[in-house]
């Protein structure tokens, strides 16, 4: 690792030397050449390569540094800042301990200019409201045998076959939603056991502690409450932010750390049917996104509902049981896939639902598109729909209208144009037809300077209506809501630089 970093710093130093110091640059090169030719220099090189620490680092540690710059075109009620920068240093340490045991650690250091990163370090649950400066993305101990393996620690799972959104995978890991287009999974402390048969595998997961998704705070433009607040409160819209902050932070009620709150998941996967990959899954735990509840100790008698007990608003995480399935198969160059999960919530806190995604992936290789000056074209097209199974029974709860149900009548697509090994253009997007039409589009161009250095430049574009007229207007009249429209002031450009070592 040391040599690449030194080389990178030297190159940066040379680029920054002004012309009037060119003589100093030549002098530095002469000194370096003289040092390389000095007696004993050749003998010193093998000794450095044999250093056990350097050898261990080279054999067991990989890493990356990523710099991200986001430039939004407008301010929002929640955030007046238009430019945010973020840096992420991540290491991957993979150590074989012998006798089938292995250790895998992914420590990371993160900082940004927008206060999305604010906590000193992660707690055991990884339940901080903001991203921590230091955390473990993953970290676990694994034992492998011939037909099974067991893993204990903080892990990230990947279930499902869809490309744009995986309903069967959604409940396993919480998500970091501090930046919606740049969201990523959070690891959970868990015990995972896999058993392997020919063409079939079984996975059983136990999660002793619940980890919630990390949602935007009131100083974050991705909270998406600005336009509705302006519609309802006009110039006093900012007065709503302290109440929202109280509900999200002070009112958050995590499931207690008790044995009965342990979460479990199971999946059986098989390719025994020729040409088909199939799986069935089950989850019993908590939804990682909360609902807002006003239940409390003050009880009143409502004629149509009976006794209703209310209190200060709070966010609670409903217990959910989910049964899922997915498949994938191929017809020549066409890959077809689909997945669905039926989710049943305790106490009617939110609507029982079944999100379904079905679609395909097709690849044209160089023999098909070489005449266009391309090496490959990848085309993915999917349709997602979220079916209601049973409407919410509890009158005192509401979904946290943030990233709930993102695929109600939605077309999801991705087209990738690989020009050569260094150049690639990708267009990704989604159009939601539930309510007023809304959508998201991301054109992105990637360029690889070397195998270790890559740049990405692109745009995130949102559209859709998300305005709520004053409450005096009867419900259903002049009320325009859409999923992606809540972020229609968040259009932006971005530049990402990634260095691997």
Short mmCIF file of C-alpha atoms in Angstrom, two decimals, residues 58-396:
data_model
loop_
_atom_site.label_atom_id
_atom_site.label_comp_id
_atom_site.label_asym_id
_atom_site.label_seq_id
_atom_site.Cartn_x
_atom_site.Cartn_y
_atom_site.Cartn_z
CA UNK A 58 0.23 -6.94 0.49
CA UNK A 59 -1.27 -10.43 0.81
CA UNK A 60 -4.19 -9.67 3.13
CA UNK A 61 -5.23 -6.02 2.80
CA UNK A 62 -7.00 -4.21 -0.02
CA UNK A 63 -8.41 -0.75 0.12
CA UNK A 64 -10.08 2.15 -1.62
CA UNK A 65 -10.39 5.88 -1.24
CA UNK A 66 -13.42 7.58 -2.75
CA UNK A 67 -14.00 11.31 -3.12
CA UNK A 68 -17.53 12.50 -3.95
CA UNK A 69 -18.67 16.00 -4.89
CA UNK A 70 -22.38 16.83 -5.27
CA UNK A 71 -23.60 20.18 -6.64
CA UNK A 72 -27.36 20.77 -6.30
CA UNK A 73 -29.08 23.36 -8.47
CA UNK A 74 -31.48 24.68 -5.80
CA UNK A 75 -31.73 25.14 -2.05
CA UNK A 76 -34.48 23.45 -0.02
CA UNK A 77 -36.36 24.26 3.16
CA UNK A 78 -34.31 21.67 5.04
CA UNK A 79 -30.89 22.52 3.60
CA UNK A 80 -29.58 25.82 2.22
CA UNK A 81 -26.26 24.30 1.18
CA UNK A 82 -25.94 23.44 -2.53
CA UNK A 83 -22.48 21.80 -2.60
CA UNK A 84 -21.52 18.81 -0.49
CA UNK A 85 -18.24 16.88 -0.53
CA UNK A 86 -17.59 13.48 0.98
CA UNK A 87 -14.51 11.32 1.45
CA UNK A 88 -14.48 7.62 2.31
CA UNK A 89 -11.42 5.49 3.10
CA UNK A 90 -12.20 1.78 3.32
CA UNK A 91 -9.93 -1.20 3.99
CA UNK A 92 -10.67 -4.90 3.44
CA UNK A 93 -8.69 -7.23 5.68
CA UNK A 94 -8.96 -10.94 4.90
CA UNK A 95 -7.00 -13.27 7.18
CA UNK A 96 -6.96 -17.07 7.02
CA UNK A 97 -6.68 -18.37 10.60
CA UNK A 98 -6.27 -22.03 9.66
CA UNK A 99 -8.40 -25.10 10.39
CA UNK A 100 -11.24 -23.65 8.29
CA UNK A 101 -11.45 -20.37 10.22
CA UNK A 102 -11.12 -16.94 8.64
CA UNK A 103 -11.46 -13.30 9.68
CA UNK A 104 -12.86 -10.54 7.47
CA UNK A 105 -12.83 -6.88 8.57
CA UNK A 106 -13.87 -3.76 6.66
CA UNK A 107 -13.03 -0.68 8.75
CA UNK A 108 -13.88 2.66 7.18
CA UNK A 109 -13.30 6.35 7.84
CA UNK A 110 -15.81 8.83 6.47
CA UNK A 111 -16.16 12.63 6.53
CA UNK A 112 -18.22 15.21 4.66
CA UNK A 113 -18.92 18.93 4.47
CA UNK A 114 -22.68 18.71 5.03
CA UNK A 115 -23.00 17.29 8.56
CA UNK A 116 -24.44 14.04 7.20
CA UNK A 117 -21.43 12.52 8.98
CA UNK A 118 -21.49 13.64 12.59
CA UNK A 119 -21.10 10.80 15.11
CA UNK A 120 -17.58 9.93 16.37
CA UNK A 121 -18.00 6.16 15.89
CA UNK A 122 -20.67 3.50 15.49
CA UNK A 123 -22.36 1.88 18.46
CA UNK A 124 -22.94 -1.87 18.62
CA UNK A 125 -26.37 -1.64 17.00
CA UNK A 126 -25.09 0.90 14.46
CA UNK A 127 -28.19 2.93 15.33
CA UNK A 128 -26.77 6.47 15.33
CA UNK A 129 -28.87 9.19 13.67
CA UNK A 130 -25.96 10.41 11.52
CA UNK A 131 -23.18 8.52 9.80
CA UNK A 132 -20.16 7.96 12.09
CA UNK A 133 -16.65 9.11 11.24
CA UNK A 134 -15.34 5.62 12.00
CA UNK A 135 -17.23 2.37 11.65
CA UNK A 136 -17.01 -1.19 10.42
CA UNK A 137 -18.87 -1.71 7.16
CA UNK A 138 -18.53 -5.43 7.87
CA UNK A 139 -16.59 -7.54 10.34
CA UNK A 140 -17.03 -11.24 10.98
CA UNK A 141 -15.44 -14.57 11.86
CA UNK A 142 -16.21 -17.48 9.53
CA UNK A 143 -15.79 -21.24 9.77
CA UNK A 144 -15.90 -23.24 6.52
CA UNK A 145 -16.31 -26.99 6.21
CA UNK A 146 -16.95 -29.16 3.18
CA UNK A 147 -20.73 -28.85 3.17
CA UNK A 148 -21.49 -25.93 5.50
CA UNK A 149 -20.19 -22.66 6.90
CA UNK A 150 -21.01 -20.50 9.91
CA UNK A 151 -20.39 -16.75 10.12
CA UNK A 152 -20.66 -14.52 13.20
CA UNK A 153 -20.39 -10.74 13.14
CA UNK A 154 -21.53 -7.66 11.26
CA UNK A 155 -22.66 -8.77 7.81
CA UNK A 156 -24.32 -7.55 4.62
CA UNK A 157 -26.64 -9.95 2.79
CA UNK A 158 -27.82 -10.02 -0.79
CA UNK A 159 -30.99 -11.89 -1.72
CA UNK A 160 -33.15 -11.66 -4.82
CA UNK A 161 -32.66 -11.58 -8.57
CA UNK A 162 -33.99 -8.16 -9.63
CA UNK A 163 -31.70 -5.36 -10.76
CA UNK A 164 -33.25 -2.08 -9.61
CA UNK A 165 -35.08 -3.05 -6.41
CA UNK A 166 -35.08 -6.31 -4.43
CA UNK A 167 -38.23 -6.85 -2.32
CA UNK A 168 -36.98 -10.15 -0.82
CA UNK A 169 -33.75 -8.48 0.26
CA UNK A 170 -35.24 -5.29 1.69
CA UNK A 171 -35.89 -6.46 5.27
CA UNK A 172 -32.56 -8.21 5.92
CA UNK A 173 -30.28 -5.18 6.03
CA UNK A 174 -31.21 -1.63 6.96
CA UNK A 175 -30.21 1.16 4.60
CA UNK A 176 -28.36 4.42 4.93
CA UNK A 177 -30.78 6.93 3.35
CA UNK A 178 -28.77 10.06 4.18
CA UNK A 179 -28.38 10.50 0.41
CA UNK A 180 -31.15 8.79 -1.59
CA UNK A 181 -29.40 8.21 -4.97
CA UNK A 182 -26.19 7.25 -3.14
CA UNK A 183 -27.86 5.03 -0.52
CA UNK A 184 -26.12 1.87 0.65
CA UNK A 185 -26.78 -1.09 2.94
CA UNK A 186 -25.76 -1.13 6.58
CA UNK A 187 -24.34 -4.30 8.06
CA UNK A 188 -26.16 -6.05 10.91
CA UNK A 189 -24.71 -8.10 13.74
CA UNK A 190 -25.91 -11.62 13.00
CA UNK A 191 -25.17 -15.33 12.94
CA UNK A 192 -25.47 -16.97 9.54
CA UNK A 193 -25.31 -20.71 8.78
CA UNK A 194 -25.25 -22.16 5.25
CA UNK A 195 -25.66 -25.81 4.32
CA UNK A 196 -24.81 -26.95 0.80
CA UNK A 197 -26.12 -29.87 -1.23
CA UNK A 198 -25.56 -30.49 -4.94
CA UNK A 199 -27.52 -27.73 -6.76
CA UNK A 200 -29.24 -26.67 -3.50
CA UNK A 201 -28.35 -24.53 -0.48
CA UNK A 202 -30.03 -23.50 2.76
CA UNK A 203 -29.29 -20.34 4.76
CA UNK A 204 -30.44 -19.58 8.29
CA UNK A 205 -29.83 -16.15 9.85
CA UNK A 206 -30.29 -14.98 13.45
CA UNK A 207 -30.12 -11.26 14.29
CA UNK A 208 -30.12 -10.75 18.09
CA UNK A 209 -30.30 -6.94 17.90
CA UNK A 210 -32.34 -4.67 15.68
CA UNK A 211 -30.63 -2.01 13.54
CA UNK A 212 -32.87 0.70 12.01
CA UNK A 213 -32.36 2.36 8.66
CA UNK A 214 -30.61 5.71 8.90
CA UNK A 215 -33.07 8.33 7.64
CA UNK A 216 -32.33 12.00 6.83
CA UNK A 217 -32.52 14.55 9.62
CA UNK A 218 -34.24 17.94 9.39
CA UNK A 219 -31.07 19.65 8.07
CA UNK A 220 -30.90 17.18 5.18
CA UNK A 221 -32.52 17.93 1.80
CA UNK A 222 -33.38 14.24 1.32
CA UNK A 223 -35.99 14.33 4.10
CA UNK A 224 -38.33 15.66 1.41
CA UNK A 225 -40.81 17.66 3.53
CA UNK A 226 -40.05 21.13 2.17
CA UNK A 227 -42.81 21.60 -0.41
CA UNK A 228 -45.67 20.13 1.69
CA UNK A 229 -44.57 22.28 4.65
CA UNK A 230 -44.60 25.40 2.47
CA UNK A 231 -48.07 24.52 1.14
CA UNK A 232 -49.51 24.07 4.62
CA UNK A 233 -47.66 26.75 6.58
CA UNK A 234 -46.45 29.25 4.01
CA UNK A 235 -43.79 31.57 5.48
CA UNK A 236 -43.98 29.68 8.79
CA UNK A 237 -42.88 26.38 7.20
CA UNK A 238 -39.60 26.30 9.10
CA UNK A 239 -41.59 26.09 12.35
CA UNK A 240 -42.49 22.50 11.42
CA UNK A 241 -38.86 21.35 11.41
CA UNK A 242 -38.39 21.22 15.23
CA UNK A 243 -41.53 19.05 15.54
CA UNK A 244 -40.29 16.71 12.80
CA UNK A 245 -36.90 16.57 14.52
CA UNK A 246 -38.60 15.63 17.79
CA UNK A 247 -40.60 12.84 16.13
CA UNK A 248 -37.57 11.39 14.32
CA UNK A 249 -35.04 11.65 17.15
CA UNK A 250 -36.61 12.11 20.59
CA UNK A 251 -39.68 10.08 19.66
CA UNK A 252 -37.83 7.10 18.20
CA UNK A 253 -38.66 3.85 20.00
CA UNK A 254 -36.36 0.95 19.10
CA UNK A 255 -37.43 -2.61 19.93
CA UNK A 256 -36.00 -3.51 23.37
CA UNK A 257 -32.97 -5.79 23.56
CA UNK A 258 -34.87 -8.90 24.60
CA UNK A 259 -34.72 -12.51 23.48
CA UNK A 260 -38.29 -12.40 22.16
CA UNK A 261 -37.29 -9.56 19.83
CA UNK A 262 -34.66 -11.67 18.08
CA UNK A 263 -35.06 -11.60 14.29
CA UNK A 264 -34.69 -14.70 12.11
CA UNK A 265 -34.56 -15.35 8.38
CA UNK A 266 -34.38 -18.47 6.22
CA UNK A 267 -33.79 -19.12 2.52
CA UNK A 268 -33.75 -22.27 0.41
CA UNK A 269 -32.18 -21.87 -3.03
CA UNK A 270 -31.95 -24.46 -5.81
CA UNK A 271 -30.87 -24.85 -9.42
CA UNK A 272 -31.98 -28.50 -9.57
CA UNK A 273 -34.45 -27.69 -12.36
CA UNK A 274 -32.32 -27.35 -15.47
CA UNK A 275 -31.90 -23.72 -16.53
CA UNK A 276 -33.75 -22.26 -13.54
CA UNK A 277 -32.60 -20.69 -10.27
CA UNK A 278 -35.36 -20.67 -7.64
CA UNK A 279 -35.54 -19.66 -4.00
CA UNK A 280 -38.03 -19.39 -1.15
CA UNK A 281 -37.44 -17.18 1.88
CA UNK A 282 -38.97 -16.27 5.24
CA UNK A 283 -38.32 -13.36 7.61
CA UNK A 284 -39.63 -12.72 11.13
CA UNK A 285 -38.47 -9.45 12.62
CA UNK A 286 -38.96 -5.69 12.40
CA UNK A 287 -39.34 -3.32 9.48
CA UNK A 288 -36.23 -1.12 9.37
CA UNK A 289 -38.35 1.96 8.49
CA UNK A 290 -40.69 3.22 11.22
CA UNK A 291 -44.30 4.35 11.27
CA UNK A 292 -45.44 7.50 13.08
CA UNK A 293 -47.73 6.76 16.03
CA UNK A 294 -49.71 9.08 18.30
CA UNK A 295 -50.78 6.31 20.66
CA UNK A 296 -50.34 7.15 24.32
CA UNK A 297 -51.75 7.27 27.85
CA UNK A 298 -54.61 9.76 27.30
CA UNK A 299 -57.76 7.85 26.37
CA UNK A 300 -60.94 9.28 24.85
CA UNK A 301 -64.14 7.61 23.68
CA UNK A 302 -64.71 7.83 19.91
CA UNK A 303 -68.25 6.74 18.84
CA UNK A 304 -67.17 4.68 15.84
CA UNK A 305 -63.89 3.39 17.25
CA UNK A 306 -64.45 3.01 20.99
CA UNK A 307 -61.68 4.01 23.44
CA UNK A 308 -58.73 5.65 21.67
CA UNK A 309 -55.55 6.41 23.62
CA UNK A 310 -53.31 9.18 22.33
CA UNK A 311 -50.03 10.79 23.32
CA UNK A 312 -47.02 12.64 21.91
CA UNK A 313 -46.06 11.54 18.36
CA UNK A 314 -43.30 8.97 18.11
CA UNK A 315 -41.75 6.64 15.57
CA UNK A 316 -42.10 2.90 16.17
CA UNK A 317 -40.88 -0.09 14.18
CA UNK A 318 -43.64 -2.61 13.44
CA UNK A 319 -43.09 -6.35 13.72
CA UNK A 320 -43.39 -8.02 10.34
CA UNK A 321 -43.46 -11.56 8.97
CA UNK A 322 -42.59 -11.95 5.31
CA UNK A 323 -42.69 -14.85 2.84
CA UNK A 324 -40.75 -14.35 -0.39
CA UNK A 325 -39.74 -16.10 -3.59
CA UNK A 326 -37.59 -15.32 -6.60
CA UNK A 327 -36.53 -16.92 -9.88
CA UNK A 328 -34.21 -16.39 -12.82
CA UNK A 329 -33.73 -18.23 -16.10
CA UNK A 330 -32.22 -17.60 -19.52
CA UNK A 331 -33.40 -17.84 -23.12
CA UNK A 332 -30.28 -17.41 -25.19
CA UNK A 333 -28.88 -13.97 -24.37
CA UNK A 334 -32.07 -12.94 -22.57
CA UNK A 335 -32.12 -13.40 -18.79
CA UNK A 336 -35.58 -13.25 -17.17
CA UNK A 337 -36.06 -12.77 -13.43
CA UNK A 338 -38.65 -11.91 -10.84
CA UNK A 339 -39.25 -11.77 -7.12
CA UNK A 340 -42.05 -11.04 -4.67
CA UNK A 341 -42.56 -10.91 -0.93
CA UNK A 342 -45.78 -10.85 1.11
CA UNK A 343 -45.39 -8.79 4.31
CA UNK A 344 -47.78 -9.11 7.25
CA UNK A 345 -47.55 -6.52 10.07
CA UNK A 346 -48.54 -7.02 13.70
CA UNK A 347 -51.32 -4.94 15.31
CA UNK A 348 -52.40 -3.38 12.01
CA UNK A 349 -49.74 -0.66 12.40
CA UNK A 350 -49.38 -0.39 8.63
CA UNK A 351 -50.84 -1.96 5.50
CA UNK A 352 -49.98 -5.58 4.73
CA UNK A 353 -48.51 -5.54 1.25
CA UNK A 354 -46.83 -7.57 -1.48
CA UNK A 355 -44.25 -5.84 -3.70
CA UNK A 356 -43.51 -7.69 -6.95
CA UNK A 357 -40.74 -7.05 -9.49
CA UNK A 358 -40.44 -8.87 -12.82
CA UNK A 359 -38.17 -8.10 -15.74
CA UNK A 360 -35.28 -9.11 -17.94
CA UNK A 361 -31.69 -8.39 -18.89
CA UNK A 362 -30.27 -8.57 -22.41
CA UNK A 363 -26.66 -8.15 -23.55
CA UNK A 364 -25.44 -7.34 -27.05
CA UNK A 365 -21.71 -8.21 -27.24
CA UNK A 366 -19.04 -6.96 -29.62
CA UNK A 367 -20.12 -9.27 -32.42
CA UNK A 368 -23.50 -7.50 -32.37
CA UNK A 369 -22.51 -3.87 -31.78
CA UNK A 370 -18.88 -3.69 -32.89
CA UNK A 371 -19.97 -1.80 -35.99
CA UNK A 372 -21.25 0.99 -33.72
CA UNK A 373 -17.84 1.38 -32.08
CA UNK A 374 -19.00 -0.36 -28.91
CA UNK A 375 -17.88 -3.45 -27.04
CA UNK A 376 -21.18 -4.15 -25.32
CA UNK A 377 -24.69 -2.86 -24.68
CA UNK A 378 -26.57 -3.96 -21.55
CA UNK A 379 -30.32 -3.39 -21.34
CA UNK A 380 -32.40 -4.02 -18.21
CA UNK A 381 -36.16 -3.46 -18.07
CA UNK A 382 -38.36 -4.23 -15.04
CA UNK A 383 -41.85 -3.55 -13.80
CA UNK A 384 -42.67 -3.27 -10.11
CA UNK A 385 -46.02 -3.14 -8.37
CA UNK A 386 -46.96 -3.02 -4.69
CA UNK A 387 -50.24 -4.82 -3.94
CA UNK A 388 -52.32 -4.11 -0.82
CA UNK A 389 -53.16 -7.31 1.06
CA UNK A 390 -54.91 -5.76 4.06
CA UNK A 391 -55.40 -2.09 4.87
CA UNK A 392 -53.97 -0.60 8.04
CA UNK A 393 -56.32 -1.13 11.01
CA UNK A 394 -54.75 1.23 13.54
CA UNK A 395 -56.13 4.81 13.23
CA UNK A 396 -53.26 6.23 15.31
#
